[in-house]
Each structure stands twice: as C-alpha cells, then as structure tokens.
Amino acid sequence: MIGISSKVDYALITIVELAAAKNGKFLSLSEIAKKRHMSANYLAQLMLALKKKGLIESKEGKAGGHRLAKSLDKIFLVDVMSAFEGGIALSPCLHRSGRCKTQAVCTVKHVWRKVQNDFVDYASHKTLSELLLQKFLI
C-alpha cells in the first residue's frame, strides 16, 4: 500500500493542536499527548523532527512547551512530509539514485513520475491553512 507515514499523519494532528492554542501559548507534550491519545515518547520524537525543520519552537520550564514557529499559511504540506520522509517516491524506481535495470524497456515509469510530480507540486503549493480551511468548508 502506498501511503503517508504515521509520523506525518500524527505531526499534522500535532500542528493543528498547536495552531489551536490561543495567542501562541506553549503547550506541553503531556497536554497534547493526553488530548490526542498519543504516546508522549512518540510525540517527543515528532516534536524534535518538527523543531529541526523550523516548524515549531520549544521552551523549557514551568511555562514551557511547544508552539508553532510559523503561521499555518507559511507551512506547506511538503514541509511536514520532508521532516520525516527521506524524499517522496511513489515507486521504488523513482527513489533509486542509480539507473533502473529495466529502464530501457519499462512502460510505466513515466506514469509514476507524472503522478509523483503532480503530488509533489500539490504538496509544495498547499499550505496547512488552506487544507484546514477546505476541511471546514466541505
């Protein structure tokens, strides 16, 4: 099955939770984990990757926690995906750096490349703000 990893899925859920915080309030890991029924350890791994990507910021201490480093209209779907995925490849032959052994006779690689390029283009131009707005308008 081709799909989005659970890390990307849970990261998007977490970002939505952070976006809902009033006035950029820092939210604790335990607060988010409890509300979203997630493992705090798993959430900590997600937060670290999101922080490295510059999507969230963290603060230690009693009033610390995590919050968005950017507004949702500045975060693109591809930003979240690339924090966890080593690149987007719908087919293994599109991910390999070397030449495919059957490239000369392959009849479908161009199809997968087109689908992948369309998906990457969509993810590169669709902000999380737009995605959330679509959810509430549908």
JSON list of C-alpha atoms in Angstrom, two decimals:
[
{"chain": "A", "resi": 1, "resn": "MET", "atom": "CA", "xyz": [0.00, 0.00, 0.00]},
{"chain": "A", "resi": 2, "resn": "ILE", "atom": "CA", "xyz": [1.24, 3.46, -0.88]},
{"chain": "A", "resi": 3, "resn": "GLY", "atom": "CA", "xyz": [0.56, 5.96, 1.83]},
{"chain": "A", "resi": 4, "resn": "ILE", "atom": "CA", "xyz": [1.70, 8.67, 4.15]},
{"chain": "A", "resi": 5, "resn": "SER", "atom": "CA", "xyz": [3.62, 7.51, 7.21]},
{"chain": "A", "resi": 6, "resn": "SER", "atom": "CA", "xyz": [2.02, 7.64, 10.64]},
{"chain": "A", "resi": 7, "resn": "LYS", "atom": "CA", "xyz": [4.71, 10.15, 11.62]},
{"chain": "A", "resi": 8, "resn": "VAL", "atom": "CA", "xyz": [3.46, 12.64, 9.02]},
{"chain": "A", "resi": 9, "resn": "ASP", "atom": "CA", "xyz": [-0.15, 11.95, 9.99]},
{"chain": "A", "resi": 10, "resn": "TYR", "atom": "CA", "xyz": [0.49, 12.50, 13.71]},
{"chain": "A", "resi": 11, "resn": "ALA", "atom": "CA", "xyz": [2.70, 15.51, 13.01]},
{"chain": "A", "resi": 12, "resn": "LEU", "atom": "CA", "xyz": [-0.17, 17.16, 11.14]},
{"chain": "A", "resi": 13, "resn": "ILE", "atom": "CA", "xyz": [-2.52, 16.39, 14.04]},
{"chain": "A", "resi": 14, "resn": "THR", "atom": "CA", "xyz": [0.02, 17.91, 16.43]},
{"chain": "A", "resi": 15, "resn": "ILE", "atom": "CA", "xyz": [0.47, 21.03, 14.31]},
{"chain": "A", "resi": 16, "resn": "VAL", "atom": "CA", "xyz": [-3.30, 21.54, 14.23]},
{"chain": "A", "resi": 17, "resn": "GLU", "atom": "CA", "xyz": [-3.34, 21.23, 18.02]},
{"chain": "A", "resi": 18, "resn": "LEU", "atom": "CA", "xyz": [-0.55, 23.82, 18.37]},
{"chain": "A", "resi": 19, "resn": "ALA", "atom": "CA", "xyz": [-2.33, 26.13, 15.94]},
{"chain": "A", "resi": 20, "resn": "ALA", "atom": "CA", "xyz": [-5.46, 26.00, 18.09]},
{"chain": "A", "resi": 21, "resn": "ALA", "atom": "CA", "xyz": [-3.56, 27.31, 21.13]},
{"chain": "A", "resi": 22, "resn": "LYS", "atom": "CA", "xyz": [-4.62, 30.86, 21.98]},
{"chain": "A", "resi": 23, "resn": "ASN", "atom": "CA", "xyz": [-2.12, 33.69, 21.46]},
{"chain": "A", "resi": 24, "resn": "GLY", "atom": "CA", "xyz": [0.78, 31.39, 20.62]},
{"chain": "A", "resi": 25, "resn": "LYS", "atom": "CA", "xyz": [0.63, 29.69, 24.01]},
{"chain": "A", "resi": 26, "resn": "PHE", "atom": "CA", "xyz": [3.20, 26.98, 24.59]},
{"chain": "A", "resi": 27, "resn": "LEU", "atom": "CA", "xyz": [1.61, 23.54, 25.01]},
{"chain": "A", "resi": 28, "resn": "SER", "atom": "CA", "xyz": [3.27, 20.74, 26.95]},
{"chain": "A", "resi": 29, "resn": "LEU", "atom": "CA", "xyz": [3.96, 17.35, 25.43]},
{"chain": "A", "resi": 30, "resn": "SER", "atom": "CA", "xyz": [1.83, 15.66, 28.06]},
{"chain": "A", "resi": 31, "resn": "GLU", "atom": "CA", "xyz": [-1.09, 18.02, 27.37]},
{"chain": "A", "resi": 32, "resn": "ILE", "atom": "CA", "xyz": [-1.06, 17.26, 23.64]},
{"chain": "A", "resi": 33, "resn": "ALA", "atom": "CA", "xyz": [-0.41, 13.54, 24.13]},
{"chain": "A", "resi": 34, "resn": "LYS", "atom": "CA", "xyz": [-3.32, 13.19, 26.55]},
{"chain": "A", "resi": 35, "resn": "LYS", "atom": "CA", "xyz": [-5.76, 15.19, 24.42]},
{"chain": "A", "resi": 36, "resn": "ARG", "atom": "CA", "xyz": [-4.86, 13.37, 21.19]},
{"chain": "A", "resi": 37, "resn": "HIS", "atom": "CA", "xyz": [-4.38, 9.90, 22.76]},
{"chain": "A", "resi": 38, "resn": "MET", "atom": "CA", "xyz": [-0.75, 9.67, 21.68]},
{"chain": "A", "resi": 39, "resn": "SER", "atom": "CA", "xyz": [2.34, 8.27, 23.36]},
{"chain": "A", "resi": 40, "resn": "ALA", "atom": "CA", "xyz": [4.37, 11.09, 24.93]},
{"chain": "A", "resi": 41, "resn": "ASN", "atom": "CA", "xyz": [7.61, 9.40, 23.83]},
{"chain": "A", "resi": 42, "resn": "TYR", "atom": "CA", "xyz": [6.41, 9.15, 20.22]},
{"chain": "A", "resi": 43, "resn": "LEU", "atom": "CA", "xyz": [5.22, 12.75, 20.33]},
{"chain": "A", "resi": 44, "resn": "ALA", "atom": "CA", "xyz": [8.65, 13.85, 21.64]},
{"chain": "A", "resi": 45, "resn": "GLN", "atom": "CA", "xyz": [10.27, 12.27, 18.56]},
{"chain": "A", "resi": 46, "resn": "LEU", "atom": "CA", "xyz": [7.84, 14.09, 16.28]},
{"chain": "A", "resi": 47, "resn": "MET", "atom": "CA", "xyz": [8.45, 17.41, 18.04]},
{"chain": "A", "resi": 48, "resn": "LEU", "atom": "CA", "xyz": [12.21, 17.03, 17.66]},
{"chain": "A", "resi": 49, "resn": "ALA", "atom": "CA", "xyz": [11.90, 16.48, 13.90]},
{"chain": "A", "resi": 50, "resn": "LEU", "atom": "CA", "xyz": [9.47, 19.41, 13.55]},
{"chain": "A", "resi": 51, "resn": "LYS", "atom": "CA", "xyz": [11.81, 21.63, 15.55]},
{"chain": "A", "resi": 52, "resn": "LYS", "atom": "CA", "xyz": [14.81, 20.66, 13.40]},
{"chain": "A", "resi": 53, "resn": "LYS", "atom": "CA", "xyz": [12.74, 21.59, 10.34]},
{"chain": "A", "resi": 54, "resn": "GLY", "atom": "CA", "xyz": [11.97, 25.00, 11.89]},
{"chain": "A", "resi": 55, "resn": "LEU", "atom": "CA", "xyz": [8.22, 24.41, 12.08]},
{"chain": "A", "resi": 56, "resn": "ILE", "atom": "CA", "xyz": [7.90, 24.58, 15.86]},
{"chain": "A", "resi": 57, "resn": "GLU", "atom": "CA", "xyz": [9.80, 26.16, 18.71]},
{"chain": "A", "resi": 58, "resn": "SER", "atom": "CA", "xyz": [10.28, 24.88, 22.22]},
{"chain": "A", "resi": 59, "resn": "LYS", "atom": "CA", "xyz": [10.76, 26.47, 25.61]},
{"chain": "A", "resi": 60, "resn": "GLU", "atom": "CA", "xyz": [11.83, 24.71, 28.78]},
{"chain": "A", "resi": 61, "resn": "GLY", "atom": "CA", "xyz": [10.50, 25.37, 32.25]},
{"chain": "A", "resi": 62, "resn": "LYS", "atom": "CA", "xyz": [7.18, 25.54, 34.04]},
{"chain": "A", "resi": 63, "resn": "ALA", "atom": "CA", "xyz": [5.52, 27.72, 31.39]},
{"chain": "A", "resi": 64, "resn": "GLY", "atom": "CA", "xyz": [7.38, 25.93, 28.60]},
{"chain": "A", "resi": 65, "resn": "GLY", "atom": "CA", "xyz": [6.31, 23.54, 25.92]},
{"chain": "A", "resi": 66, "resn": "HIS", "atom": "CA", "xyz": [5.95, 23.81, 22.17]},
{"chain": "A", "resi": 67, "resn": "ARG", "atom": "CA", "xyz": [4.29, 26.20, 19.75]},
{"chain": "A", "resi": 68, "resn": "LEU", "atom": "CA", "xyz": [4.32, 26.91, 16.05]},
{"chain": "A", "resi": 69, "resn": "ALA", "atom": "CA", "xyz": [7.35, 28.80, 14.77]},
{"chain": "A", "resi": 70, "resn": "LYS", "atom": "CA", "xyz": [5.38, 29.96, 11.71]},
{"chain": "A", "resi": 71, "resn": "SER", "atom": "CA", "xyz": [1.76, 30.66, 10.92]},
{"chain": "A", "resi": 72, "resn": "LEU", "atom": "CA", "xyz": [-0.19, 27.95, 9.11]},
{"chain": "A", "resi": 73, "resn": "ASP", "atom": "CA", "xyz": [-0.17, 30.00, 5.92]},
{"chain": "A", "resi": 74, "resn": "LYS", "atom": "CA", "xyz": [3.64, 29.74, 5.88]},
{"chain": "A", "resi": 75, "resn": "ILE", "atom": "CA", "xyz": [3.78, 25.97, 6.43]},
{"chain": "A", "resi": 76, "resn": "PHE", "atom": "CA", "xyz": [3.37, 23.81, 3.35]},
{"chain": "A", "resi": 77, "resn": "LEU", "atom": "CA", "xyz": [2.33, 20.18, 3.35]},
{"chain": "A", "resi": 78, "resn": "VAL", "atom": "CA", "xyz": [5.68, 19.23, 1.82]},
{"chain": "A", "resi": 79, "resn": "ASP", "atom": "CA", "xyz": [7.46, 20.89, 4.78]},
{"chain": "A", "resi": 80, "resn": "VAL", "atom": "CA", "xyz": [5.83, 18.50, 7.22]},
{"chain": "A", "resi": 81, "resn": "MET", "atom": "CA", "xyz": [6.35, 15.49, 4.97]},
{"chain": "A", "resi": 82, "resn": "SER", "atom": "CA", "xyz": [10.03, 16.24, 4.40]},
{"chain": "A", "resi": 83, "resn": "ALA", "atom": "CA", "xyz": [10.63, 16.44, 8.16]},
{"chain": "A", "resi": 84, "resn": "PHE", "atom": "CA", "xyz": [10.04, 12.68, 8.30]},
{"chain": "A", "resi": 85, "resn": "GLU", "atom": "CA", "xyz": [10.31, 11.19, 4.84]},
{"chain": "A", "resi": 86, "resn": "GLY", "atom": "CA", "xyz": [13.67, 10.77, 3.13]},
{"chain": "A", "resi": 87, "resn": "GLY", "atom": "CA", "xyz": [12.08, 12.10, -0.03]},
{"chain": "A", "resi": 88, "resn": "ILE", "atom": "CA", "xyz": [8.84, 11.44, -1.79]},
{"chain": "A", "resi": 89, "resn": "ALA", "atom": "CA", "xyz": [8.84, 8.40, -4.07]},
{"chain": "A", "resi": 90, "resn": "LEU", "atom": "CA", "xyz": [5.63, 6.66, -5.07]},
{"chain": "A", "resi": 91, "resn": "SER", "atom": "CA", "xyz": [7.58, 3.85, -6.69]},
{"chain": "A", "resi": 92, "resn": "PRO", "atom": "CA", "xyz": [10.96, 2.42, -5.66]},
{"chain": "A", "resi": 93, "resn": "CYS", "atom": "CA", "xyz": [12.32, 3.03, -9.17]},
{"chain": "A", "resi": 94, "resn": "LEU", "atom": "CA", "xyz": [11.76, 6.77, -8.71]},
{"chain": "A", "resi": 95, "resn": "HIS", "atom": "CA", "xyz": [13.70, 6.81, -5.45]},
{"chain": "A", "resi": 96, "resn": "ARG", "atom": "CA", "xyz": [16.81, 4.95, -6.54]},
{"chain": "A", "resi": 97, "resn": "SER", "atom": "CA", "xyz": [19.79, 7.10, -7.37]},
{"chain": "A", "resi": 98, "resn": "GLY", "atom": "CA", "xyz": [21.21, 4.57, -9.85]},
{"chain": "A", "resi": 99, "resn": "ARG", "atom": "CA", "xyz": [19.81, 3.55, -13.20]},
{"chain": "A", "resi": 100, "resn": "CYS", "atom": "CA", "xyz": [16.99, 1.06, -13.26]},
{"chain": "A", "resi": 101, "resn": "LYS", "atom": "CA", "xyz": [17.92, -2.27, -14.83]},
{"chain": "A", "resi": 102, "resn": "THR", "atom": "CA", "xyz": [14.71, -2.33, -16.86]},
{"chain": "A", "resi": 103, "resn": "GLN", "atom": "CA", "xyz": [14.65, 1.36, -17.76]},
{"chain": "A", "resi": 104, "resn": "ALA", "atom": "CA", "xyz": [15.13, 0.71, -21.49]},
{"chain": "A", "resi": 105, "resn": "VAL", "atom": "CA", "xyz": [12.01, -1.47, -21.66]},
{"chain": "A", "resi": 106, "resn": "CYS", "atom": "CA", "xyz": [9.94, -0.02, -18.82]},
{"chain": "A", "resi": 107, "resn": "THR", "atom": "CA", "xyz": [6.49, 1.06, -19.92]},
{"chain": "A", "resi": 108, "resn": "VAL", "atom": "CA", "xyz": [5.17, 2.54, -16.66]},
{"chain": "A", "resi": 109, "resn": "LYS", "atom": "CA", "xyz": [7.90, 4.64, -15.07]},
{"chain": "A", "resi": 110, "resn": "HIS", "atom": "CA", "xyz": [6.71, 7.76, -16.90]},
{"chain": "A", "resi": 111, "resn": "VAL", "atom": "CA", "xyz": [3.23, 7.23, -15.40]},
{"chain": "A", "resi": 112, "resn": "TRP", "atom": "CA", "xyz": [4.58, 7.04, -11.83]},
{"chain": "A", "resi": 113, "resn": "ARG", "atom": "CA", "xyz": [6.87, 10.01, -12.44]},
{"chain": "A", "resi": 114, "resn": "LYS", "atom": "CA", "xyz": [3.89, 12.12, -13.61]},
{"chain": "A", "resi": 115, "resn": "VAL", "atom": "CA", "xyz": [1.77, 11.09, -10.61]},
{"chain": "A", "resi": 116, "resn": "GLN", "atom": "CA", "xyz": [4.66, 11.78, -8.25]},
{"chain": "A", "resi": 117, "resn": "ASN", "atom": "CA", "xyz": [5.45, 15.16, -9.82]},
{"chain": "A", "resi": 118, "resn": "ASP", "atom": "CA", "xyz": [1.79, 16.18, -9.57]},
{"chain": "A", "resi": 119, "resn": "PHE", "atom": "CA", "xyz": [1.67, 15.12, -5.91]},
{"chain": "A", "resi": 120, "resn": "VAL", "atom": "CA", "xyz": [4.90, 16.94, -5.02]},
{"chain": "A", "resi": 121, "resn": "ASP", "atom": "CA", "xyz": [3.67, 20.04, -6.85]},
{"chain": "A", "resi": 122, "resn": "TYR", "atom": "CA", "xyz": [0.40, 19.94, -4.89]},
{"chain": "A", "resi": 123, "resn": "ALA", "atom": "CA", "xyz": [2.17, 19.39, -1.55]},
{"chain": "A", "resi": 124, "resn": "SER", "atom": "CA", "xyz": [4.66, 22.17, -2.33]},
{"chain": "A", "resi": 125, "resn": "HIS", "atom": "CA", "xyz": [1.94, 24.74, -3.01]},
{"chain": "A", "resi": 126, "resn": "LYS", "atom": "CA", "xyz": [-0.74, 23.76, -0.46]},
{"chain": "A", "resi": 127, "resn": "THR", "atom": "CA", "xyz": [-0.42, 25.47, 2.92]},
{"chain": "A", "resi": 128, "resn": "LEU", "atom": "CA", "xyz": [-1.78, 23.93, 6.08]},
{"chain": "A", "resi": 129, "resn": "SER", "atom": "CA", "xyz": [-4.02, 26.96, 6.39]},
{"chain": "A", "resi": 130, "resn": "GLU", "atom": "CA", "xyz": [-5.61, 26.14, 3.02]},
{"chain": "A", "resi": 131, "resn": "LEU", "atom": "CA", "xyz": [-6.00, 22.47, 3.92]},
{"chain": "A", "resi": 132, "resn": "LEU", "atom": "CA", "xyz": [-7.73, 23.29, 7.21]},
{"chain": "A", "resi": 133, "resn": "LEU", "atom": "CA", "xyz": [-9.98, 25.84, 5.57]},
{"chain": "A", "resi": 134, "resn": "GLN", "atom": "CA", "xyz": [-11.04, 23.24, 3.00]},
{"chain": "A", "resi": 135, "resn": "LYS", "atom": "CA", "xyz": [-11.88, 20.81, 5.80]},
{"chain": "A", "resi": 136, "resn": "PHE", "atom": "CA", "xyz": [-14.23, 23.26, 7.46]},
{"chain": "A", "resi": 137, "resn": "LEU", "atom": "CA", "xyz": [-15.83, 24.43, 4.21]},
{"chain": "A", "resi": 138, "resn": "ILE", "atom": "CA", "xyz": [-16.68, 20.94, 2.95]}
]
